[in-house]
PDB file of C-alpha atoms in Angstrom:
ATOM      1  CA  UNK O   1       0.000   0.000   0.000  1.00  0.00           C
ATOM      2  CA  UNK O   2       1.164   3.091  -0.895  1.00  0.00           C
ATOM      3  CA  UNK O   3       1.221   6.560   1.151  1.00  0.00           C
ATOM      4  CA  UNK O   4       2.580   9.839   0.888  1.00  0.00           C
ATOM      5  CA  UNK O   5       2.914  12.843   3.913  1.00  0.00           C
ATOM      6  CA  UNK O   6       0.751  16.375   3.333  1.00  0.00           C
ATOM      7  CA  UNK O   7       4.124  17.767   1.952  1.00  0.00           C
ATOM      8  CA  UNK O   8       4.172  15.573  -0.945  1.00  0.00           C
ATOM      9  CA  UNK O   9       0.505  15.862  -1.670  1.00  0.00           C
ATOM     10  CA  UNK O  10       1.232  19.827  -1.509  1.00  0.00           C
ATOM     11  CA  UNK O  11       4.101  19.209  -4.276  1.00  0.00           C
ATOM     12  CA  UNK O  12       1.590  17.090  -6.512  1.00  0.00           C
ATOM     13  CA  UNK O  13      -1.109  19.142  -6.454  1.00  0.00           C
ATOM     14  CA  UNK O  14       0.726  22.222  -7.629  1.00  0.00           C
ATOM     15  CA  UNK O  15       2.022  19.895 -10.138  1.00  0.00           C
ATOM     16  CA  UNK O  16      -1.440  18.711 -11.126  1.00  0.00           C
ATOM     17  CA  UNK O  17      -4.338  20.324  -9.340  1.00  0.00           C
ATOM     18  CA  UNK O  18      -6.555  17.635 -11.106  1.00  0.00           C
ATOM     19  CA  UNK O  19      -5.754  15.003  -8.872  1.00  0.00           C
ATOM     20  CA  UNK O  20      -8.589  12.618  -7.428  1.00  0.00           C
ATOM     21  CA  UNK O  21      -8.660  13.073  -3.523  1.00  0.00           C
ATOM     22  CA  UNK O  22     -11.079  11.347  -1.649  1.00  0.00           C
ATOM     23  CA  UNK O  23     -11.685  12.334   1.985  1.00  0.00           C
ATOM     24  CA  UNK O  24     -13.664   9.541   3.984  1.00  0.00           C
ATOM     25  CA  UNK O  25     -14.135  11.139   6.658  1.00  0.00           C
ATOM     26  CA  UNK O  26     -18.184  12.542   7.635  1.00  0.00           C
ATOM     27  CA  UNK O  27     -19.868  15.230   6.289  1.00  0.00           C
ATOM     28  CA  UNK O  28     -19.216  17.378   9.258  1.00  0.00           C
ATOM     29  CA  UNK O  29     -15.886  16.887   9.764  1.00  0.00           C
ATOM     30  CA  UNK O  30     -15.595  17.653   5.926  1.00  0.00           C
ATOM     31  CA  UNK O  31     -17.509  20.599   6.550  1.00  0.00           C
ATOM     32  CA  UNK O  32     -15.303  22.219   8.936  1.00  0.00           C
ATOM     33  CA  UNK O  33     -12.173  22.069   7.001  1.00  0.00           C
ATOM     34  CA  UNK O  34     -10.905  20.076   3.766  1.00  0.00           C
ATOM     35  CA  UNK O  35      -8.003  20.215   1.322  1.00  0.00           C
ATOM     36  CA  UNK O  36     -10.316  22.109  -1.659  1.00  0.00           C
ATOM     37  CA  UNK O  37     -10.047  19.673  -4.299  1.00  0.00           C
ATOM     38  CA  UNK O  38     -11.143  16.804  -1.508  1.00  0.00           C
ATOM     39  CA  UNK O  39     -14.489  15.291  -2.925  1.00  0.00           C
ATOM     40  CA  UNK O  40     -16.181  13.529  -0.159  1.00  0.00           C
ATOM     41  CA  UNK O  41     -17.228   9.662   0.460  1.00  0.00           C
ATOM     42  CA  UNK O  42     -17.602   8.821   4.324  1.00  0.00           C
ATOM     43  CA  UNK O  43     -15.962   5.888   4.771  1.00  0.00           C
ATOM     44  CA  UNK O  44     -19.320   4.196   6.792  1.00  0.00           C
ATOM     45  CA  UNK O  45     -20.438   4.779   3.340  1.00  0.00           C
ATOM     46  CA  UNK O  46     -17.793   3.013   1.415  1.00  0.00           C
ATOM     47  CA  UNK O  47     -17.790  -0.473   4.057  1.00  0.00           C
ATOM     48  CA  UNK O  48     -21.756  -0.315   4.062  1.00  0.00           C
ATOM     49  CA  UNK O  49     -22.568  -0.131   0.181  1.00  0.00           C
ATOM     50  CA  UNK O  50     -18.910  -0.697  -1.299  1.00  0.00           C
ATOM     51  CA  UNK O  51     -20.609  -1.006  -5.219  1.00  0.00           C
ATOM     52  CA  UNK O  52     -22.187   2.024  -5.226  1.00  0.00           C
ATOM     53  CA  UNK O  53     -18.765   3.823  -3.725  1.00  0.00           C
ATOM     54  CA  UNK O  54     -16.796   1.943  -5.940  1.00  0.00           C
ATOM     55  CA  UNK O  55     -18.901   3.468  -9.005  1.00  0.00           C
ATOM     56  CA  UNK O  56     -18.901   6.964  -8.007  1.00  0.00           C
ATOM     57  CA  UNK O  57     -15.104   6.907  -7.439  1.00  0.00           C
ATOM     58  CA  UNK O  58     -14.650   5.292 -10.935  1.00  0.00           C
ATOM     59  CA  UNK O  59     -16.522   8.111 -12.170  1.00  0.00           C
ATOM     60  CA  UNK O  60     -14.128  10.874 -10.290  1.00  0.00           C
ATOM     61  CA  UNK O  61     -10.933   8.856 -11.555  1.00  0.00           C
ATOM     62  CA  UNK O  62     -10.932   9.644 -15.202  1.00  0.00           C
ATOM     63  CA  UNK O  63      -7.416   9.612 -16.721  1.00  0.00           C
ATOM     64  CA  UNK O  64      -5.802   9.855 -13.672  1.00  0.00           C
ATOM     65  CA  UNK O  65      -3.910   7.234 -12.221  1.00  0.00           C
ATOM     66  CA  UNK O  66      -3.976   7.332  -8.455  1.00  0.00           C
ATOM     67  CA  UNK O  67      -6.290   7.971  -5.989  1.00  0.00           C
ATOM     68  CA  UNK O  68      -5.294   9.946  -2.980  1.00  0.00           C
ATOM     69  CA  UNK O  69      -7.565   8.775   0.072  1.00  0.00           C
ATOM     70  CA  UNK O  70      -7.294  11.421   3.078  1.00  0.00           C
ATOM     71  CA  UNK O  71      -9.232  11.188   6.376  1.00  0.00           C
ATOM     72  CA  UNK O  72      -8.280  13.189   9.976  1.00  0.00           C
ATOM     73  CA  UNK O  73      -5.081  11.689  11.007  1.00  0.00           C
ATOM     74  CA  UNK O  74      -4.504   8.151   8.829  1.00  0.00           C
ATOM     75  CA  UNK O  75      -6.394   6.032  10.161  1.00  0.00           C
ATOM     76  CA  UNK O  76      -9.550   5.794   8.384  1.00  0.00           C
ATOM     77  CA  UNK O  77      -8.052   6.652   4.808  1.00  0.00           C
ATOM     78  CA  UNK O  78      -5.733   3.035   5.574  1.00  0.00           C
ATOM     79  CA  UNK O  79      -8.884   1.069   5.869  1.00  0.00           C
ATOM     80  CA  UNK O  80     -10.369   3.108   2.713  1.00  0.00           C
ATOM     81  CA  UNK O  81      -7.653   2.420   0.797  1.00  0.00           C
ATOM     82  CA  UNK O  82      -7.579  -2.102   2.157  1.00  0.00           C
ATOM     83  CA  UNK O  83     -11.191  -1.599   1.011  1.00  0.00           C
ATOM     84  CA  UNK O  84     -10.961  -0.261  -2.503  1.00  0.00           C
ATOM     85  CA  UNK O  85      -7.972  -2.648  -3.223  1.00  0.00           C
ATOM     86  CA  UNK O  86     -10.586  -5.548  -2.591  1.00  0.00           C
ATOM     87  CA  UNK O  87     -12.540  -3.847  -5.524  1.00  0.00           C
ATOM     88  CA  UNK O  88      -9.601  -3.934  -7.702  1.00  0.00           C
ATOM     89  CA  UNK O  89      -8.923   0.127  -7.391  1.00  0.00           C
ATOM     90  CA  UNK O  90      -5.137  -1.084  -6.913  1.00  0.00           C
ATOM     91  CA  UNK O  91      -3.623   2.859  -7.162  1.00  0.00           C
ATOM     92  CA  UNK O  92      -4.610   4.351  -3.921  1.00  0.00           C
ATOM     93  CA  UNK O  93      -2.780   6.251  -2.070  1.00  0.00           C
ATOM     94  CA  UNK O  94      -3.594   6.989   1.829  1.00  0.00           C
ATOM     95  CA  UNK O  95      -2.294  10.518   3.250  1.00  0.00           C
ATOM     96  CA  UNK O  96      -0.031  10.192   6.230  1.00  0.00           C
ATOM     97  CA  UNK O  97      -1.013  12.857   8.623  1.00  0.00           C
ATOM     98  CA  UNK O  98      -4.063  13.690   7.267  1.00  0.00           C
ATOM     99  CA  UNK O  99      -6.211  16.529   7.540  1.00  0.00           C
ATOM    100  CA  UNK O 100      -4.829  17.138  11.000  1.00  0.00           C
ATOM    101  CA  UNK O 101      -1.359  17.786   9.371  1.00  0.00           C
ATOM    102  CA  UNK O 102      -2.774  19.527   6.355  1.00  0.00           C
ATOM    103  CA  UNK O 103      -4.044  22.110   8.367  1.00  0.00           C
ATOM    104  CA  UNK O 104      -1.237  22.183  10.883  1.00  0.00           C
ATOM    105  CA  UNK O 105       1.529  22.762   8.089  1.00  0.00           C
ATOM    106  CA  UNK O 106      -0.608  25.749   7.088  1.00  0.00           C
ATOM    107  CA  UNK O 107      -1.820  24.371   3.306  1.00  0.00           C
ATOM    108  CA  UNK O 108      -5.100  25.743   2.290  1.00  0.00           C
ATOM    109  CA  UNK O 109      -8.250  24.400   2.993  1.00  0.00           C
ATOM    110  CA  UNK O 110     -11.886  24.984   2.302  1.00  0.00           C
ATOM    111  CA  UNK O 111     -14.357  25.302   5.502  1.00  0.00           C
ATOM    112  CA  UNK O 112     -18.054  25.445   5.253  1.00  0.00           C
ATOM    113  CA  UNK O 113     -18.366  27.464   9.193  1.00  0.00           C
TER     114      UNK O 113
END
């Protein structure tokens, strides 16, 4: 499994501000603060009707390669990423650090308070 700290997601996006990031964490906590190209699926959402996840992210991906899977800390975007393997979505990327470091190392996010 592959992961990458806020830093390198930083570098990547000013590379290519097209990249797919999925944050699984819940509409609230999205709502208070989330990296602005972050397109939300709860990951309750993804374990209870996996399909129907599955086909909306394969809609986001496009062209693009990799996934980047970002949740508070780490710990939820990990289990994300297990889950969409299972799938066959085999270029996921988790986010060490999270949102909690995003926000911490001063990158700019989008809040909805």
């Amino acid at each position: 499994m592959n992961y990458i700290d806020t830093k390198e997601l930083y570098q990547r996006l000013q590379e290519n501000p097209d990249l797919v990031i999925v944050d699984v964490r819940s509409l609230e906590e999205y709502r208070i603060a989330h990296v602005a190209q972050a397109r939300l699926l709860p990951l309750d959402s993804l374990m209870s009707n996996p399909k129907e996840s599955i086909d909306q992210i394969k809609e986001w991906i496009g062209s693009q390669d990799t996934i980047y899977v970002i949740c508070l800390s780490d710990h939820r975007s990990f289990l994300a990423c297990h889950k969409l393997s299972e799938h066959t979505i085999d270029n996921v990327c988790f986010i060490k650090g999270g949102t909690q470091e995003w926000v911490a190392s001063g990158y700019p996010i989008v809040s909805n308070f």
